[in-house]
XYZ file of C-alpha atoms in Angstrom:
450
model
C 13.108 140.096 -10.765
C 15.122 138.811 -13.385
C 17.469 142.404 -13.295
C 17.924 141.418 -9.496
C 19.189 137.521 -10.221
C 21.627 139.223 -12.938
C 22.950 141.722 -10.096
C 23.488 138.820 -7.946
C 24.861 136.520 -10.424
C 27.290 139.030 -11.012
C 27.966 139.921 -7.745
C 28.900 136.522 -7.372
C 31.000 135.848 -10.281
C 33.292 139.015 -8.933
C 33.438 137.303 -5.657
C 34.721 134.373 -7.029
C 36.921 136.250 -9.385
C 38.484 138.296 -5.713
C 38.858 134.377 -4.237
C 40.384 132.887 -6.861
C 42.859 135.604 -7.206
C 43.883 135.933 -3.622
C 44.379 132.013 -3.659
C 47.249 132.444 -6.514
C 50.904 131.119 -5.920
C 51.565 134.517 -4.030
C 48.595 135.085 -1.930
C 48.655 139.109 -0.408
C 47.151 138.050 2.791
C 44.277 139.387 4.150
C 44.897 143.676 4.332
C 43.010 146.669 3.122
C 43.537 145.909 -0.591
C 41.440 147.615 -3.103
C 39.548 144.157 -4.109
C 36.848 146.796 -5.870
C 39.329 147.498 -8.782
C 40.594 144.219 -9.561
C 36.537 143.057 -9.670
C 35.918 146.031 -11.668
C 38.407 145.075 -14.078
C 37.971 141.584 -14.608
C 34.101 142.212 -15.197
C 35.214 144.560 -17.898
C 37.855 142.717 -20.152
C 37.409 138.704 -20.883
C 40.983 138.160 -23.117
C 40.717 134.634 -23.371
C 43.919 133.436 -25.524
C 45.039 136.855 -26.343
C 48.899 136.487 -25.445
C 51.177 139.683 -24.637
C 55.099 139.290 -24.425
C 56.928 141.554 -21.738
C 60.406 142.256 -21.737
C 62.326 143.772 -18.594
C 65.571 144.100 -16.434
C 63.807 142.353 -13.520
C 65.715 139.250 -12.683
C 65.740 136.615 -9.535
C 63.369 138.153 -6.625
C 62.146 141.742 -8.649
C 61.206 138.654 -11.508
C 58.665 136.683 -9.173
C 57.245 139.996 -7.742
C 56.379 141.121 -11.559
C 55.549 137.408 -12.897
C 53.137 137.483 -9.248
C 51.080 140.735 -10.444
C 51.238 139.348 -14.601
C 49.673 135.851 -12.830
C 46.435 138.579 -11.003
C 46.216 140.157 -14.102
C 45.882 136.746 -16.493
C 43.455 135.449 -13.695
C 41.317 138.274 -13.766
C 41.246 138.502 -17.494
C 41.978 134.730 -19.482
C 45.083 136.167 -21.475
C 48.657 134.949 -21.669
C 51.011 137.409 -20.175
C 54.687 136.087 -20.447
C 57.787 137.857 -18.442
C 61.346 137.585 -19.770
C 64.232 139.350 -17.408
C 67.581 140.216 -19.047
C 70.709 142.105 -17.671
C 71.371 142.707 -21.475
C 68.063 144.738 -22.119
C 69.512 148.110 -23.393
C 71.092 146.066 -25.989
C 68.896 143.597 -26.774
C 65.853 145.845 -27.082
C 67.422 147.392 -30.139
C 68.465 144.488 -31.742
C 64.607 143.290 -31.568
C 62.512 146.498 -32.323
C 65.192 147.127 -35.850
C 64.453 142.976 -36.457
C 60.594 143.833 -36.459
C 60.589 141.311 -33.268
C 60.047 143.240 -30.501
C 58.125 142.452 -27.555
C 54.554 144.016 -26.596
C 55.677 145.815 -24.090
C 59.026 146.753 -22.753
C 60.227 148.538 -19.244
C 63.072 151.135 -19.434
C 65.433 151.874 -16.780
C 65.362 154.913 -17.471
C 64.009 157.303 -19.999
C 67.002 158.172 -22.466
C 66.609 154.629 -24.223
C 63.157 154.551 -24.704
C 63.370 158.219 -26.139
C 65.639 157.343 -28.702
C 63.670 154.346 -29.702
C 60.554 156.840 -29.909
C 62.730 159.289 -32.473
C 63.114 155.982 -34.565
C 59.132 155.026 -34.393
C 59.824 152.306 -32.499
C 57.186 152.715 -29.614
C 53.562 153.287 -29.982
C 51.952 156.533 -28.323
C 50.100 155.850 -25.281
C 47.875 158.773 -26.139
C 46.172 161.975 -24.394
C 43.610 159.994 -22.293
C 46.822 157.872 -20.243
C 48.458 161.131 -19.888
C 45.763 162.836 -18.440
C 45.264 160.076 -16.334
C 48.724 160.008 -14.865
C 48.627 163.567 -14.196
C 45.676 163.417 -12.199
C 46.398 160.112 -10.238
C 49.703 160.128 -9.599
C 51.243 162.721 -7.015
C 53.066 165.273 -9.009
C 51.250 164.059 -12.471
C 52.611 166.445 -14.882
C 56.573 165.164 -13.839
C 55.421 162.059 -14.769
C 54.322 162.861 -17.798
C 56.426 165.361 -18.645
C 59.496 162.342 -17.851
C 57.546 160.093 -20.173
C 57.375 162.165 -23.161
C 59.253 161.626 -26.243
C 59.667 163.077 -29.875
C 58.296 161.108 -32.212
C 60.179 160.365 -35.677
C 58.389 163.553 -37.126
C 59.730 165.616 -34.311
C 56.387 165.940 -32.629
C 55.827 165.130 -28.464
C 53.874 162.329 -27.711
C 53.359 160.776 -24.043
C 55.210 156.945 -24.507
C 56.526 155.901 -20.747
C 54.333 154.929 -17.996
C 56.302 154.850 -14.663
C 55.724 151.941 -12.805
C 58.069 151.077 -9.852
C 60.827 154.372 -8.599
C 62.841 154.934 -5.887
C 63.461 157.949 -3.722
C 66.918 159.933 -3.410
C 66.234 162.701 -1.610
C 66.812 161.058 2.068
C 68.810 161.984 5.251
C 69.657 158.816 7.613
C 70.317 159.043 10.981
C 70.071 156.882 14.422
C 67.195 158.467 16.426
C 68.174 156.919 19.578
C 71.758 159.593 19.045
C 68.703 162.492 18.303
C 67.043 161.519 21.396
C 70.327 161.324 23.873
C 71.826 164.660 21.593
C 68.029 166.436 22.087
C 68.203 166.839 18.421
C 64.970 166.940 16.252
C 64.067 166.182 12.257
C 64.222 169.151 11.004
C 61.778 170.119 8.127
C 63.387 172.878 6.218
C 66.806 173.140 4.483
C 67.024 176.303 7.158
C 66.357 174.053 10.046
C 69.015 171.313 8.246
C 71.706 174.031 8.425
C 71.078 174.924 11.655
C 71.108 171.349 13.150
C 74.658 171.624 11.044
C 75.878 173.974 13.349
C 73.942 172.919 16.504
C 75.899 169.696 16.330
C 79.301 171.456 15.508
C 78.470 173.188 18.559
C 78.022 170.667 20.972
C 81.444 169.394 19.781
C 80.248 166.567 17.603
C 80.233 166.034 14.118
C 77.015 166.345 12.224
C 77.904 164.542 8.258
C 79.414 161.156 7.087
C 79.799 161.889 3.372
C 82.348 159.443 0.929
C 82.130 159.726 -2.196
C 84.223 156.395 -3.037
C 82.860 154.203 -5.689
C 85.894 152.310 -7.786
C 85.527 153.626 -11.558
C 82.058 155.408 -10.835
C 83.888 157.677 -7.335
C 82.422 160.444 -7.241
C 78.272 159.814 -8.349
C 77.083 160.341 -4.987
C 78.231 164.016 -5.010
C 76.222 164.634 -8.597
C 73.196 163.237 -6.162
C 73.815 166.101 -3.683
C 73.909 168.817 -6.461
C 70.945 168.028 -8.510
C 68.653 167.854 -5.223
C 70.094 171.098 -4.294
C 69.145 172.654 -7.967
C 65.836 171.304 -7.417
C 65.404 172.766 -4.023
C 67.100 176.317 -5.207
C 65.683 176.500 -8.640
C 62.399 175.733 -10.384
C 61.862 172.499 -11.818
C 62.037 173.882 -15.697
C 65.487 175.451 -14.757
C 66.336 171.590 -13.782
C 65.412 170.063 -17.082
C 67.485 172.925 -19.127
C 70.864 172.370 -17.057
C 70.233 168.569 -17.753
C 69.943 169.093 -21.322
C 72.827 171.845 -21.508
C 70.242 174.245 -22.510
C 71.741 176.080 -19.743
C 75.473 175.062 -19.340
C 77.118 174.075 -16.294
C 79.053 177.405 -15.944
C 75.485 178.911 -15.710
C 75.876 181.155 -12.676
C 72.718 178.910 -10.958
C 74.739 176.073 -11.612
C 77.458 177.062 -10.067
C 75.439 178.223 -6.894
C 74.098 174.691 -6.344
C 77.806 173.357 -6.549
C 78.856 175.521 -3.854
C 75.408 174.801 -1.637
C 76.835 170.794 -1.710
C 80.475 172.685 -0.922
C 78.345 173.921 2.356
C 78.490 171.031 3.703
C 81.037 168.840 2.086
C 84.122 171.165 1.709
C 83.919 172.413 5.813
C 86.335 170.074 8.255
C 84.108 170.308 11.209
C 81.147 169.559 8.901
C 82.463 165.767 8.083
C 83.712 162.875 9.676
C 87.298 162.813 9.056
C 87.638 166.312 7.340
C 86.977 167.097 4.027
C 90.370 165.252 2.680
C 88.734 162.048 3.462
C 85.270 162.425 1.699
C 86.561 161.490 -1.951
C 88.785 158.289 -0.637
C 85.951 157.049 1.796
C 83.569 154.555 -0.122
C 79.750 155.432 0.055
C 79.297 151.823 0.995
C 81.121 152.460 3.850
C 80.173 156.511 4.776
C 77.151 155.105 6.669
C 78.694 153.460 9.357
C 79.776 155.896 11.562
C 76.188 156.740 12.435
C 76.295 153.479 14.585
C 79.936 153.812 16.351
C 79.661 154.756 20.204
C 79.864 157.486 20.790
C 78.823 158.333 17.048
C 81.488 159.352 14.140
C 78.225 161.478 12.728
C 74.971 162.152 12.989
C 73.430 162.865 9.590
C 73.824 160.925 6.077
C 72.346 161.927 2.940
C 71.646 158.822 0.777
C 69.449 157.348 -1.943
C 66.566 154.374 -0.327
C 68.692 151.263 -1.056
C 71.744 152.354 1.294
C 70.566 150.134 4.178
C 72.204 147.280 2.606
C 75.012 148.591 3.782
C 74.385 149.614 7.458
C 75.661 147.026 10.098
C 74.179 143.434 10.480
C 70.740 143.291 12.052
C 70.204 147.473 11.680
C 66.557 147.341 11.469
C 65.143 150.119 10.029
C 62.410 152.374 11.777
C 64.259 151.426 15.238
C 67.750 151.517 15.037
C 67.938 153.565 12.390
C 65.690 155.736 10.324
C 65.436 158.025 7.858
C 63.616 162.194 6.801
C 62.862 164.041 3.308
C 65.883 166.118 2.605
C 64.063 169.112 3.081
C 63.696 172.464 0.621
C 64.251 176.144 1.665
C 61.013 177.596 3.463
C 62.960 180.737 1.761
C 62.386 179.645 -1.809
C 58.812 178.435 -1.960
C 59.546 175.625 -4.677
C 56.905 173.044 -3.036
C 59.173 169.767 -1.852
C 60.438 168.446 -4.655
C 62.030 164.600 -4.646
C 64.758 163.193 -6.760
C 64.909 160.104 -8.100
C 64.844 157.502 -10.664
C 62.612 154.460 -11.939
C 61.618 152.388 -14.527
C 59.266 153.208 -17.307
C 57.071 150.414 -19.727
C 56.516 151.591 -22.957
C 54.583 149.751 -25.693
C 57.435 148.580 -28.741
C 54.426 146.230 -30.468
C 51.217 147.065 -30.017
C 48.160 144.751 -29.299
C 44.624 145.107 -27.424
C 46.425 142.865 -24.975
C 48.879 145.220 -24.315
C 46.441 148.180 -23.849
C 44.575 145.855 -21.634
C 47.454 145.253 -19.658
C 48.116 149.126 -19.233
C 44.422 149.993 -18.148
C 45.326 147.077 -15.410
C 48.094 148.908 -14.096
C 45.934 151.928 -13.889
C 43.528 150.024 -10.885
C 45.022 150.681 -7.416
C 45.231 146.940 -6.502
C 47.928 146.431 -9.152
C 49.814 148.822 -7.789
C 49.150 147.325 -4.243
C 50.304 143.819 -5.212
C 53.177 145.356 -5.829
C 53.708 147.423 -2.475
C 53.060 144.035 -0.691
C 56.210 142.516 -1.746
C 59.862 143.969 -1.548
C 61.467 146.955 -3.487
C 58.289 148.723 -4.735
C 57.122 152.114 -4.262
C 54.506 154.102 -6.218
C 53.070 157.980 -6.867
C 49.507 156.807 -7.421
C 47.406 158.610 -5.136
C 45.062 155.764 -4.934
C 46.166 152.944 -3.083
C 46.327 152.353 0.443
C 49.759 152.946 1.722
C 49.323 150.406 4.816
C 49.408 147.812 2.590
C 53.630 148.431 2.049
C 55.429 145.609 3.252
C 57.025 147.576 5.547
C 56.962 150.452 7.579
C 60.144 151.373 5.846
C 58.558 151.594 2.039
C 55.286 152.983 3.696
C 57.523 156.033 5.014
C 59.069 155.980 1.190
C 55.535 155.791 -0.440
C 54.394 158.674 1.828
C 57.068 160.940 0.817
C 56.520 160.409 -2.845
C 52.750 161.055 -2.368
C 54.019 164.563 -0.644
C 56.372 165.170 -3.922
C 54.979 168.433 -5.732
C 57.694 167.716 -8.361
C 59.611 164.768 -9.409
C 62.835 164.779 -11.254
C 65.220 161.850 -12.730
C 68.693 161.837 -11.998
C 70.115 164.538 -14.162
C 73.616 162.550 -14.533
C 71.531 159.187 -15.534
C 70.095 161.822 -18.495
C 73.352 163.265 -19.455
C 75.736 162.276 -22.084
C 77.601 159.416 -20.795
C 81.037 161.479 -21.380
C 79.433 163.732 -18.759
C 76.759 162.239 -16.428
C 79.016 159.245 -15.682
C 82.336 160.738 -16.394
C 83.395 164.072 -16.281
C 80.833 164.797 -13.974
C 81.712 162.939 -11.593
C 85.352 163.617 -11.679
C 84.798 167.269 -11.242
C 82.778 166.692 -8.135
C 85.842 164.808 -6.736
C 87.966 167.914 -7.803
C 85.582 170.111 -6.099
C 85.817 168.263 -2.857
C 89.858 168.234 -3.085
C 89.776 171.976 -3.282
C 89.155 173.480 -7.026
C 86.457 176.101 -7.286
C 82.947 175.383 -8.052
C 83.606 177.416 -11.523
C 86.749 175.766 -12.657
C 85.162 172.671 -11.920
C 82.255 173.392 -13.717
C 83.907 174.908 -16.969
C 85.899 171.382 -16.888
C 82.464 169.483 -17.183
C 81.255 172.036 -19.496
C 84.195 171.574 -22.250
C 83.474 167.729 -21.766
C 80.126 168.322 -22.861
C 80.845 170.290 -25.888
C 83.262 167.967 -26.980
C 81.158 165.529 -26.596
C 77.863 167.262 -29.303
């Protein structure tokens, strides 16, 4: 009797605990959330007064949608989480963690910051049992892991970064109402991609907008196009050895991918305008020809956030939508997706902070986040019609079909060549220098640069 008033006392106090945390300044409505993990959780850890300090590049709306899950997470568990956004992070992170001041916890834009704080013993491990969870719960685990780990100051790997929040690159836009009126279909292979290429060329149209125009930073979107196409003609290891230089950029495979992006960039009848235009054309403005009557283009290859820049009132899904960039049924390398995200590492250590880390292990976490704007997620887990929209569900769903994930190479290159000489060269390429000139230019920039 009495083991039967416990079970319902509890049963109870979990209830409660779901209420009061779905009556929080940012309610998440009434959807298929997974309520069973955030009870779960909140049963297991009682922090009362145990305060953790989190440190990030979120600021204005990405703030409130962090400080909204931090507010679930301090319901559910008594403790003191505190956000503070800055624009200055990469800076200020290093002035903190050599003052012996750094925060609890800490996200990274991206991973070549936090690994450089690792080689200094500046982050704390996150240890075998979070890596094994990643790897199992998140679609294409080991990438994740593999992205997250770090030399330590002795020289040895250890897993630091756990990925939470990334976006997609590997996307092709285009209008489906011009597919339906052209008879034109998504095509699912790079094979079929090609083909549409032509298909289009045929029927006297004019299948790509590319521009590669971007002030100081022209010519970044072409470095996008070549490191999908090295993920989609080599294997993923071959990947992380060009981004390293452990293979250089004159490396024969290197070369090959260069030329794939010449495919369809360096052919007149390929791209709106001809091929003279693509390096003075600014990517904000490449889109737009997908929505001229009769349409400038058909196809667009861009990273998730380039709807910002299609016309006034586009609304995604109807007017305009989007496919994976497919890989070559030829190749059999799975369908792997570029992209980039942001990484939280622990930089002072406390059973808060751990705390706050198994939380972000539960699938609701993940789907407070999906339920507000800019958030997508690998975690196999959660319930993808919880997105806000059908646009980030579609996102969601093609990370969850990822067999490998890969960062931006250029973001992981030396500056002098990931956001210099890089890009130059690809503007070169496009203006008519060969892919091997071009990449024994980029090369020398990188040995200059060791």
């Amino acid at each position: 009797m009495k083991k039967t008033l416990m079970a319902g006392v509890a049963a109870f106090v979990l209830s409660a605990v779901s209420a009061q945390a779905q009556d929080l300044k940012f309610p998440i409505g009434e959807g298929d959330f997974n309520w069973a993990s955030y009870e779960e959780f909140a049963a297991a850890n009682d922090l009362d007064g145990e305060q953790v300090t989190f440190f990030g590049p979120w600021l204005a709306g990405e703030a409130t949608s962090i400080e909204n899950l931090i507010a679930y997470f301090n319901e559910a568990t008594g403790a003191d989480v505190r956000y503070t956004g800055s624009d200055s992070l990469e800076q200020q992170i290093m002035i903190d963690a050599e003052a012996g001041s750094a925060p609890n916890i800490t996200a990274f834009p991206q991973p070549g910051l936090a690994a450089g704080l690792a080689g200094r013993g500046f982050l704390s491990p996150l240890g075998e049992d979070m890596a094994n969870w990643v790897t199992e719960n998140y679609a294409a685990g080991q990438s994740w892991v593999d992205l997250g780990t770090y030399a330590d100051e002795n020289g040895d790997d250890k897993f630091y970064g756990f990925f939470f929040n990334v976006n997609v690159k590997s996307l092709v836009w285009y209008v489906p109402e011009n597919f339906e009126d052209a008879g034109y279909e998504v095509p699912e292979t790079m094979e079929d991609l090609k083909a549409l290429t032509e298909q289009i060329v045929a029927d006297g149209e004019t299948p790509w907008c590319i521009g590669l125009g971007s002030g100081a930073a022209t010519g970044w979107p072409a470095t996008d196009w070549v490191e999908d196409l090295m993920l989609r003609t080599q294997t993923p290891d071959i990947y992380d050895q060009w981004v390293t230089n452990e293979i250089p950029f004159t490396d024969e495979r290197v070369v090959a991918a260069i030329e794939e992006f010449g495919w369809f960039a360096r052919n007149d009848d390929f791209v709106a305008g001809g091929t003279d235009t693509v390096a003075s054309t600014d990517f904000r403005d490449s889109p737009k020809g997908l929505f001229d009557s009769p349409p400038q283009c058909y196809l667009h290859r861009q990273a998730s956030f380039i709807p910002a820049y299609f016309p006034e009132g586009t609304v995604v899904g109807e007017d305009a939508d989007f496919f994976y960039f497919p890989s070559y049924a030829e190749k059999d390398l799975g369908n792997p997706v570029l992209g980039a995200g942001t990484l939280l590492a622990v930089t002072s250590d406390s059973p808060g902070t751990r705390a706050f880390l198994e939380f972000l292990k539960t699938p609701i976490a993940h789907e407070i986040m999906m339920a507000q704007a800019g958030f997508l997620t690998p975690h196999k887990g959660v319930n993808l019609d919880v997105y806000i929209d059908e646009t980030q569900k579609g996102l969601g769903g093609i990370l969850l079909g990822a067999d490998t994930f890969r960062f931006d190479g250029s973001d992981l290159m030396p500056a002098a060549v990931g956001q210099g000489s890089f890009w130059t060269g690809m503007v070169d390429y496009v203006g008519g220098d060969s892919a091997e000139d071009v990449a024994s230019e980029i090369q020398a920039s990188w040995d200059a640069a060791k």
